[in-house]
Short mmCIF file of N, CA and C in Angstrom, two decimals:
data_model
loop_
_atom_site.label_atom_id
_atom_site.label_comp_id
_atom_site.label_asym_id
_atom_site.label_seq_id
_atom_site.Cartn_x
_atom_site.Cartn_y
_atom_site.Cartn_z
N MET A 1 1.44 -8.06 -15.74
CA MET A 1 2.78 -7.34 -15.42
C MET A 1 3.25 -7.59 -14.48
N MET A 2 4.79 -7.73 -14.59
CA MET A 2 5.39 -8.26 -13.62
C MET A 2 6.68 -7.31 -13.59
N GLY A 3 6.99 -6.57 -12.65
CA GLY A 3 8.20 -5.80 -12.17
C GLY A 3 8.98 -6.73 -11.25
N ASP A 4 10.24 -6.58 -11.35
CA ASP A 4 11.24 -7.03 -10.11
C ASP A 4 11.01 -8.42 -9.69
N GLY A 5 10.39 -9.35 -10.61
CA GLY A 5 10.07 -10.80 -10.43
C GLY A 5 9.00 -11.24 -9.75
N GLY A 6 8.06 -10.15 -9.05
CA GLY A 6 6.81 -10.35 -8.41
C GLY A 6 5.90 -10.93 -9.35
N GLN A 7 4.90 -11.68 -8.67
CA GLN A 7 3.70 -12.13 -9.67
C GLN A 7 2.55 -11.26 -9.17
N VAL A 8 1.96 -10.78 -10.36
CA VAL A 8 0.85 -9.76 -10.25
C VAL A 8 -0.62 -10.39 -10.66
N ILE A 9 -1.51 -10.18 -9.58
CA ILE A 9 -2.72 -10.86 -9.85
C ILE A 9 -3.81 -9.87 -9.79
N ARG A 10 -4.74 -9.76 -10.77
CA ARG A 10 -5.92 -8.71 -10.46
C ARG A 10 -7.06 -9.39 -10.32
N PHE A 11 -8.00 -8.62 -9.33
CA PHE A 11 -9.24 -9.42 -8.80
C PHE A 11 -10.31 -8.24 -9.12
N PRO A 12 -10.96 -8.37 -10.31
CA PRO A 12 -12.27 -7.78 -10.39
C PRO A 12 -13.33 -8.39 -9.48
N THR A 13 -14.12 -7.46 -9.02
CA THR A 13 -15.41 -8.07 -8.41
C THR A 13 -16.52 -8.01 -9.21
N PRO A 14 -16.99 -9.21 -9.55
CA PRO A 14 -18.04 -9.48 -10.55
C PRO A 14 -19.31 -9.06 -10.01
N GLY A 15 -20.28 -8.36 -10.70
CA GLY A 15 -21.60 -8.07 -10.35
C GLY A 15 -21.60 -6.73 -9.62
N ARG A 16 -20.67 -5.91 -9.12
CA ARG A 16 -20.60 -4.70 -8.69
C ARG A 16 -20.01 -3.74 -9.30
N ALA A 17 -20.64 -2.72 -9.59
CA ALA A 17 -20.09 -1.52 -10.01
C ALA A 17 -19.78 -0.38 -9.29
N ALA A 18 -18.74 0.27 -9.51
CA ALA A 18 -18.17 1.26 -8.48
C ALA A 18 -19.01 2.59 -8.94
N ALA A 19 -19.48 3.38 -7.86
CA ALA A 19 -20.25 4.55 -8.09
C ALA A 19 -19.23 5.70 -8.43
N ARG A 20 -18.16 5.64 -7.59
CA ARG A 20 -17.14 6.63 -7.87
C ARG A 20 -15.78 6.19 -7.16
N PRO A 21 -14.80 6.79 -7.57
CA PRO A 21 -13.48 6.51 -6.84
C PRO A 21 -13.37 6.67 -5.40
N VAL A 22 -12.73 5.66 -4.80
CA VAL A 22 -12.54 5.86 -3.25
C VAL A 22 -11.16 6.35 -2.69
N LEU A 23 -11.00 7.39 -2.19
CA LEU A 23 -9.87 7.76 -1.73
C LEU A 23 -9.10 6.90 -0.57
N ALA A 24 -7.98 6.60 -0.55
CA ALA A 24 -7.25 5.85 0.36
C ALA A 24 -5.96 6.26 0.57
N ALA A 25 -5.14 5.87 1.63
CA ALA A 25 -3.84 6.21 1.87
C ALA A 25 -2.98 5.00 2.39
N SER A 26 -1.63 5.14 1.94
CA SER A 26 -0.88 3.75 2.41
C SER A 26 0.30 4.62 2.90
N VAL A 27 1.27 3.61 3.50
CA VAL A 27 2.54 4.31 3.79
C VAL A 27 3.60 3.11 3.77
N ALA A 28 4.88 3.50 3.14
CA ALA A 28 5.77 2.68 3.16
C ALA A 28 6.77 2.91 4.12
N VAL A 29 6.59 1.96 5.28
CA VAL A 29 7.32 2.31 6.44
C VAL A 29 8.78 1.59 6.48
N PHE A 30 9.86 2.49 6.73
CA PHE A 30 11.16 1.93 6.55
C PHE A 30 11.71 1.73 8.23
N ARG A 31 12.55 0.47 8.26
CA ARG A 31 13.03 0.37 9.55
C ARG A 31 14.47 -0.51 9.21
N ASN A 32 15.51 -0.04 9.55
CA ASN A 32 16.73 -0.81 9.27
C ASN A 32 16.92 -1.30 7.83
N GLY A 33 16.49 -0.34 7.07
CA GLY A 33 16.85 -0.67 5.35
C GLY A 33 15.64 -1.56 4.88
N LYS A 34 14.75 -1.93 5.47
CA LYS A 34 13.67 -2.86 5.10
C LYS A 34 12.36 -2.17 5.40
N VAL A 35 11.39 -2.39 4.40
CA VAL A 35 10.09 -1.86 4.40
C VAL A 35 8.91 -2.97 4.87
N LEU A 36 8.04 -2.36 5.28
CA LEU A 36 6.98 -3.08 5.99
C LEU A 36 5.75 -3.61 4.73
N LEU A 37 5.52 -4.72 4.77
CA LEU A 37 4.44 -5.35 3.79
C LEU A 37 3.58 -6.06 4.58
N ALA A 38 2.50 -6.09 3.95
CA ALA A 38 1.30 -7.05 4.60
C ALA A 38 0.63 -7.51 3.62
N THR A 39 0.09 -8.65 3.62
CA THR A 39 -1.01 -9.38 2.62
C THR A 39 -2.49 -8.70 3.03
N ARG A 40 -3.23 -8.50 1.98
CA ARG A 40 -4.58 -7.94 1.98
C ARG A 40 -5.35 -9.30 2.38
N THR A 41 -6.44 -9.02 3.12
CA THR A 41 -7.41 -10.08 3.53
C THR A 41 -8.80 -9.91 2.66
N LYS A 42 -8.98 -8.79 1.95
CA LYS A 42 -10.14 -8.49 1.44
C LYS A 42 -9.99 -8.11 -0.03
N PRO A 43 -10.98 -8.60 -0.99
CA PRO A 43 -10.91 -8.13 -2.48
C PRO A 43 -10.87 -6.51 -2.58
N PRO A 44 -10.18 -5.96 -3.42
CA PRO A 44 -9.91 -6.71 -4.87
C PRO A 44 -8.54 -7.27 -4.71
N ALA A 45 -7.79 -6.95 -3.79
CA ALA A 45 -6.30 -7.60 -3.52
C ALA A 45 -6.20 -8.47 -2.29
N ASP A 46 -7.09 -9.26 -2.18
CA ASP A 46 -6.92 -10.25 -1.04
C ASP A 46 -5.58 -11.25 -1.30
N ARG A 47 -4.95 -11.60 -0.51
CA ARG A 47 -3.85 -12.56 -0.57
C ARG A 47 -2.53 -11.80 -1.31
N LEU A 48 -2.61 -10.68 -1.73
CA LEU A 48 -1.35 -9.92 -2.28
C LEU A 48 -0.76 -9.17 -1.34
N TRP A 49 0.51 -8.97 -1.44
CA TRP A 49 1.15 -8.29 -0.66
C TRP A 49 1.22 -6.85 -1.01
N SER A 50 1.30 -5.84 -0.04
CA SER A 50 1.17 -4.35 -0.34
C SER A 50 1.53 -3.65 0.97
N LEU A 51 1.27 -2.50 0.73
CA LEU A 51 1.84 -1.67 1.95
C LEU A 51 0.74 -1.43 2.75
N PRO A 52 0.66 -1.26 4.02
CA PRO A 52 -0.47 -1.06 4.86
C PRO A 52 -1.19 0.15 4.67
N GLY A 53 -2.36 0.11 4.39
CA GLY A 53 -3.34 1.45 4.25
C GLY A 53 -4.71 1.09 4.09
N GLY A 54 -5.67 2.01 3.77
CA GLY A 54 -7.05 1.98 3.29
C GLY A 54 -7.58 3.35 3.28
N LYS A 55 -8.92 3.17 3.47
CA LYS A 55 -9.77 4.35 2.97
C LYS A 55 -9.60 5.36 4.02
N VAL A 56 -9.74 6.89 3.38
CA VAL A 56 -9.75 8.03 4.27
C VAL A 56 -10.99 8.23 4.94
N GLU A 57 -11.27 8.44 5.97
CA GLU A 57 -12.35 8.90 6.57
C GLU A 57 -12.60 10.32 6.62
N ALA A 58 -13.69 10.65 6.68
CA ALA A 58 -14.29 12.24 6.63
C ALA A 58 -13.68 12.99 7.67
N GLY A 59 -12.96 13.94 7.49
CA GLY A 59 -12.61 14.82 8.49
C GLY A 59 -10.98 14.31 8.87
N GLU A 60 -10.31 13.49 8.29
CA GLU A 60 -9.02 13.19 8.44
C GLU A 60 -8.16 13.65 7.40
N THR A 61 -6.91 13.85 7.49
CA THR A 61 -5.83 14.30 6.40
C THR A 61 -5.47 13.01 5.81
N LEU A 62 -4.95 13.00 4.65
CA LEU A 62 -4.33 11.73 4.04
C LEU A 62 -3.26 11.25 4.96
N GLU A 63 -2.40 12.18 5.57
CA GLU A 63 -1.30 11.51 6.47
C GLU A 63 -1.88 10.87 7.74
N GLU A 64 -3.00 11.50 8.18
CA GLU A 64 -3.61 10.77 9.25
C GLU A 64 -4.24 9.51 9.11
N ALA A 65 -4.76 9.60 7.99
CA ALA A 65 -5.50 8.25 7.47
C ALA A 65 -4.33 7.18 7.20
N ALA A 66 -3.37 7.65 6.62
CA ALA A 66 -2.29 6.61 6.22
C ALA A 66 -1.52 5.92 7.80
N LEU A 67 -1.41 6.70 8.65
CA LEU A 67 -0.90 6.32 10.03
C LEU A 67 -2.04 5.66 10.85
N ARG A 68 -3.20 5.94 10.76
CA ARG A 68 -4.24 5.24 11.40
C ARG A 68 -4.55 3.70 10.84
N GLU A 69 -4.53 3.67 9.50
CA GLU A 69 -4.60 2.45 8.64
C GLU A 69 -3.37 1.67 9.37
N LEU A 70 -2.15 2.23 9.44
CA LEU A 70 -0.88 1.36 9.65
C LEU A 70 -1.02 0.73 11.15
N GLU A 71 -1.58 1.56 11.94
CA GLU A 71 -1.77 1.24 13.49
C GLU A 71 -3.00 0.10 13.63
N GLU A 72 -4.10 0.39 12.98
CA GLU A 72 -5.15 -0.79 12.94
C GLU A 72 -4.86 -1.88 12.18
N GLU A 73 -4.31 -1.81 11.08
CA GLU A 73 -4.03 -3.05 10.31
C GLU A 73 -2.69 -3.88 10.87
N VAL A 74 -1.83 -3.04 11.35
CA VAL A 74 -0.51 -4.09 11.76
C VAL A 74 0.07 -3.70 13.19
N GLY A 75 -0.61 -2.81 13.89
CA GLY A 75 0.04 -2.43 15.16
C GLY A 75 1.25 -1.61 15.15
N VAL A 76 1.67 -1.05 14.33
CA VAL A 76 3.08 -0.17 14.09
C VAL A 76 2.57 1.30 14.12
N ALA A 77 3.69 2.02 14.83
CA ALA A 77 3.38 3.61 14.77
C ALA A 77 4.59 3.89 13.97
N ALA A 78 4.59 5.03 13.25
CA ALA A 78 5.52 5.80 12.44
C ALA A 78 5.30 7.08 12.27
N ARG A 79 6.12 7.83 11.73
CA ARG A 79 5.90 9.04 11.61
C ARG A 79 6.23 9.27 10.03
N ILE A 80 5.55 10.16 9.23
CA ILE A 80 5.37 10.40 8.04
C ILE A 80 6.56 11.36 7.58
N LEU A 81 7.49 10.87 6.74
CA LEU A 81 8.63 11.81 6.00
C LEU A 81 8.15 12.70 4.93
N GLY A 82 7.29 12.11 4.02
CA GLY A 82 7.07 12.67 2.96
C GLY A 82 6.09 12.02 2.24
N PHE A 83 5.76 12.58 0.89
CA PHE A 83 4.60 11.96 -0.02
C PHE A 83 5.63 11.21 -0.95
N ASN A 84 4.77 10.12 -1.40
CA ASN A 84 5.66 9.42 -2.54
C ASN A 84 5.12 9.59 -3.97
N ARG A 85 3.89 9.23 -4.03
CA ARG A 85 3.19 9.22 -5.26
C ARG A 85 1.65 8.72 -5.01
N HIS A 86 0.95 8.91 -5.94
CA HIS A 86 -0.36 8.41 -5.87
C HIS A 86 -0.50 7.13 -6.78
N VAL A 87 -1.29 6.29 -6.46
CA VAL A 87 -1.71 5.07 -7.42
C VAL A 87 -3.27 4.98 -7.40
N GLU A 88 -3.61 4.73 -8.87
CA GLU A 88 -4.95 4.56 -9.08
C GLU A 88 -5.09 2.89 -9.39
N ILE A 89 -6.14 2.24 -8.62
CA ILE A 89 -6.23 0.78 -8.76
C ILE A 89 -7.68 0.69 -9.24
N PHE A 90 -8.13 0.14 -10.31
CA PHE A 90 -9.44 -0.16 -10.78
C PHE A 90 -9.51 -1.47 -11.55
N GLY A 91 -10.71 -1.99 -11.64
CA GLY A 91 -10.71 -3.15 -12.37
C GLY A 91 -12.20 -3.13 -13.14
N ARG A 92 -12.18 -3.94 -14.07
CA ARG A 92 -13.56 -3.89 -15.07
C ARG A 92 -14.06 -5.53 -14.91
N ASP A 93 -15.16 -5.75 -15.00
CA ASP A 93 -15.87 -6.85 -15.36
C ASP A 93 -15.71 -7.32 -16.89
N ALA A 94 -16.21 -8.62 -17.21
CA ALA A 94 -16.15 -9.00 -18.43
C ALA A 94 -16.93 -8.03 -19.41
N LYS A 95 -17.76 -7.17 -19.01
CA LYS A 95 -18.62 -6.65 -20.06
C LYS A 95 -18.05 -4.95 -20.08
N GLY A 96 -16.97 -4.88 -19.27
CA GLY A 96 -16.22 -3.45 -19.36
C GLY A 96 -16.74 -2.46 -18.12
N ALA A 97 -17.62 -3.13 -17.19
CA ALA A 97 -18.23 -2.03 -16.18
C ALA A 97 -17.13 -1.94 -15.38
N VAL A 98 -16.87 -0.91 -14.68
CA VAL A 98 -15.75 -0.59 -13.63
C VAL A 98 -16.39 -1.13 -12.44
N THR A 99 -15.54 -2.15 -11.78
CA THR A 99 -15.96 -2.82 -10.76
C THR A 99 -15.46 -2.32 -9.09
N HIS A 100 -14.46 -1.75 -9.34
CA HIS A 100 -13.70 -0.77 -8.37
C HIS A 100 -12.77 0.05 -8.77
N HIS A 101 -12.48 1.41 -8.04
CA HIS A 101 -11.54 2.30 -8.28
C HIS A 101 -11.15 3.02 -7.10
N PHE A 102 -9.82 2.79 -6.69
CA PHE A 102 -9.29 3.30 -5.66
C PHE A 102 -8.07 4.52 -6.01
N VAL A 103 -8.08 5.54 -5.45
CA VAL A 103 -7.00 6.47 -5.63
C VAL A 103 -6.32 6.52 -4.12
N VAL A 104 -5.11 6.11 -4.42
CA VAL A 104 -4.21 5.88 -3.00
C VAL A 104 -3.14 6.72 -3.14
N ALA A 105 -3.16 7.54 -1.86
CA ALA A 105 -2.02 8.78 -1.91
C ALA A 105 -1.05 7.86 -0.80
N SER A 106 0.05 7.67 -1.52
CA SER A 106 1.26 6.59 -0.72
C SER A 106 2.35 7.56 -0.34
N PHE A 107 2.62 7.50 1.03
CA PHE A 107 3.51 8.19 1.71
C PHE A 107 4.55 7.23 2.21
N ILE A 108 5.67 7.97 2.70
CA ILE A 108 6.91 7.57 3.12
C ILE A 108 6.95 7.71 4.68
N GLY A 109 7.46 6.67 5.35
CA GLY A 109 7.50 6.72 6.86
C GLY A 109 8.70 5.88 7.38
N GLU A 110 8.81 6.47 8.67
CA GLU A 110 9.94 5.89 9.63
C GLU A 110 9.27 5.31 10.63
N TRP A 111 9.83 3.74 11.09
CA TRP A 111 9.13 3.29 11.92
C TRP A 111 9.48 3.88 13.31
N LEU A 112 8.53 4.02 14.24
CA LEU A 112 8.70 4.37 15.54
C LEU A 112 8.56 3.37 16.74
N SER A 113 7.53 2.55 16.66
CA SER A 113 7.43 1.55 17.69
C SER A 113 6.48 0.47 16.93
N GLY A 114 6.34 -0.56 18.06
CA GLY A 114 5.41 -1.62 17.39
C GLY A 114 6.16 -2.58 16.70
N GLU A 115 5.73 -3.84 17.16
CA GLU A 115 6.13 -5.06 16.15
C GLU A 115 5.02 -5.29 15.28
N PRO A 116 5.18 -5.69 13.94
CA PRO A 116 3.88 -5.83 13.13
C PRO A 116 3.30 -7.29 13.46
N ARG A 117 2.01 -7.08 13.40
CA ARG A 117 1.31 -8.32 13.65
C ARG A 117 0.04 -8.41 12.74
N THR A 118 -0.53 -9.65 12.52
CA THR A 118 -1.58 -9.95 11.64
C THR A 118 -2.97 -9.44 12.26
N GLY A 119 -3.82 -9.55 11.47
CA GLY A 119 -5.22 -9.16 11.95
C GLY A 119 -6.22 -9.47 10.86
N PRO A 120 -7.60 -8.81 11.03
CA PRO A 120 -8.40 -9.00 10.12
C PRO A 120 -8.20 -8.37 8.75
N GLU A 121 -7.32 -7.39 8.72
CA GLU A 121 -6.78 -6.98 7.31
C GLU A 121 -5.63 -7.22 6.77
N ALA A 122 -4.84 -7.90 7.75
CA ALA A 122 -3.29 -8.22 7.34
C ALA A 122 -3.28 -9.61 7.56
N GLY A 123 -3.17 -10.55 6.68
CA GLY A 123 -3.09 -12.00 6.64
C GLY A 123 -1.74 -12.31 7.00
N ALA A 124 -0.93 -11.55 6.59
CA ALA A 124 0.66 -11.85 6.93
C ALA A 124 1.34 -10.53 6.94
N VAL A 125 2.58 -10.33 7.56
CA VAL A 125 3.32 -9.40 7.59
C VAL A 125 4.90 -9.61 7.61
N MET A 126 5.55 -8.62 7.10
CA MET A 126 7.11 -8.80 6.88
C MET A 126 7.87 -7.69 6.62
N TRP A 127 9.04 -7.53 7.07
CA TRP A 127 9.97 -6.53 6.74
C TRP A 127 10.54 -7.07 5.44
N ALA A 128 10.71 -6.45 4.41
CA ALA A 128 11.34 -6.92 3.16
C ALA A 128 12.32 -5.90 2.50
N ASP A 129 13.13 -6.56 1.71
CA ASP A 129 14.03 -5.57 1.07
C ASP A 129 13.14 -4.80 -0.08
N PRO A 130 13.09 -3.53 0.08
CA PRO A 130 12.22 -2.83 -0.90
C PRO A 130 12.60 -2.84 -2.46
N LEU A 131 13.78 -3.54 -2.74
CA LEU A 131 14.23 -3.57 -3.97
C LEU A 131 14.35 -4.78 -4.46
N LYS A 132 14.06 -6.09 -3.61
CA LYS A 132 13.98 -7.23 -4.02
C LYS A 132 12.78 -8.13 -3.54
N LEU A 133 11.57 -8.13 -4.28
CA LEU A 133 10.26 -8.54 -3.88
C LEU A 133 10.43 -10.20 -4.26
N GLY A 134 11.39 -10.51 -5.17
CA GLY A 134 11.37 -12.06 -5.38
C GLY A 134 10.29 -12.35 -6.29
N GLY A 135 9.55 -13.53 -5.77
CA GLY A 135 8.25 -14.03 -6.48
C GLY A 135 7.10 -13.62 -5.64
N LEU A 136 7.03 -12.63 -4.87
CA LEU A 136 5.91 -12.42 -4.16
C LEU A 136 4.76 -12.08 -5.00
N ALA A 137 3.52 -12.41 -4.86
CA ALA A 137 2.52 -11.99 -5.42
C ALA A 137 2.06 -10.53 -4.77
N THR A 138 2.07 -9.57 -5.60
CA THR A 138 1.89 -8.16 -5.13
C THR A 138 1.10 -7.53 -5.85
N THR A 139 0.51 -6.28 -5.21
CA THR A 139 -0.58 -5.40 -5.91
C THR A 139 0.48 -5.02 -7.18
N ARG A 140 -0.54 -4.47 -8.02
CA ARG A 140 0.20 -3.94 -9.61
C ARG A 140 1.35 -3.24 -9.46
N GLU A 141 1.25 -1.93 -8.78
CA GLU A 141 2.43 -1.19 -8.81
C GLU A 141 3.39 -1.18 -7.54
N LEU A 142 3.05 -2.11 -6.84
CA LEU A 142 4.01 -2.11 -5.58
C LEU A 142 5.57 -1.88 -5.84
N GLY A 143 5.96 -2.65 -6.74
CA GLY A 143 7.65 -2.39 -7.33
C GLY A 143 7.65 -1.06 -7.43
N ASP A 144 7.00 -0.44 -8.32
CA ASP A 144 7.38 1.04 -8.70
C ASP A 144 7.59 1.96 -7.57
N VAL A 145 6.40 1.60 -6.56
CA VAL A 145 6.16 2.52 -5.50
C VAL A 145 7.25 2.24 -4.62
N LEU A 146 7.57 1.16 -4.36
CA LEU A 146 8.73 0.90 -3.45
C LEU A 146 10.02 1.34 -3.74
N ARG A 147 10.39 1.15 -5.25
CA ARG A 147 11.61 1.78 -5.59
C ARG A 147 11.72 3.21 -5.59
N ARG A 148 10.65 3.77 -5.88
CA ARG A 148 10.69 5.38 -5.69
C ARG A 148 10.70 5.76 -4.17
N ALA A 149 9.89 5.20 -3.33
CA ALA A 149 9.95 5.39 -1.85
C ALA A 149 11.57 5.19 -1.29
N HIS A 150 12.00 4.18 -1.79
CA HIS A 150 13.48 3.65 -1.28
C HIS A 150 14.34 4.91 -1.73
N GLN A 151 14.12 5.31 -3.00
CA GLN A 151 15.06 6.23 -3.35
C GLN A 151 14.87 7.70 -2.64
N LEU A 152 13.62 7.80 -2.33
CA LEU A 152 13.33 9.19 -1.48
C LEU A 152 13.80 9.28 -0.28
N PHE A 153 13.65 7.88 0.43
CA PHE A 153 13.89 7.62 1.78
C PHE A 153 15.52 7.96 1.89
N ILE A 154 16.49 7.34 1.03
CA ILE A 154 17.68 7.32 0.92
C ILE A 154 18.30 8.60 0.68
N ALA A 155 17.56 9.38 -0.01
CA ALA A 155 17.97 10.86 -0.09
C ALA A 155 17.51 11.94 0.67
N GLY A 156 16.78 11.35 1.65
CA GLY A 156 16.17 12.18 2.79
C GLY A 156 15.00 12.99 2.28
N ILE A 157 14.30 12.44 1.51
CA ILE A 157 13.02 12.86 0.90
C ILE A 157 12.82 14.02 -0.08
N PRO A 158 12.32 14.93 0.33
CA PRO A 158 11.86 16.15 -0.57
C PRO A 158 11.82 15.61 -2.09
N ALA A 159 10.74 15.52 -2.92
CA ALA A 159 10.61 15.12 -4.25
C ALA A 159 9.47 15.76 -4.83
N PRO A 160 8.30 14.99 -4.67
CA PRO A 160 7.14 15.13 -5.63
C PRO A 160 7.05 16.42 -6.40
#
């Protein structure tokens, strides 16, 4: 699948079956009309451009998880403006067994402070035009997530 010219690559994890879906959260952070993207450094989406985010820890809200992951991964602080949509990410091995299944709550945020940096979970970072990803290798639904996030951000949010 290729939306808006981006290259999409899938990474199933051979030999590992997912026991159950993993809950995660991400945030599309906007600053001066651009959105913050980072490349993942771990499977199943290593080297793909996506939104900063990760697993929700016990006892934290989805919003708290999205903001914590943003700070941990790229050193940026933001405020959540609203919910965008959920994304399901899963893969299967050659025999059809589920190798991974993530349910990601994706939010829309506004940059507050910090300059994006790379680290153990973000191999590269950039501020990008949310509607023009060019030939970037992205996670499967990033183009759709960004189009909706941008539309809601411009409209002043409320939607879902």
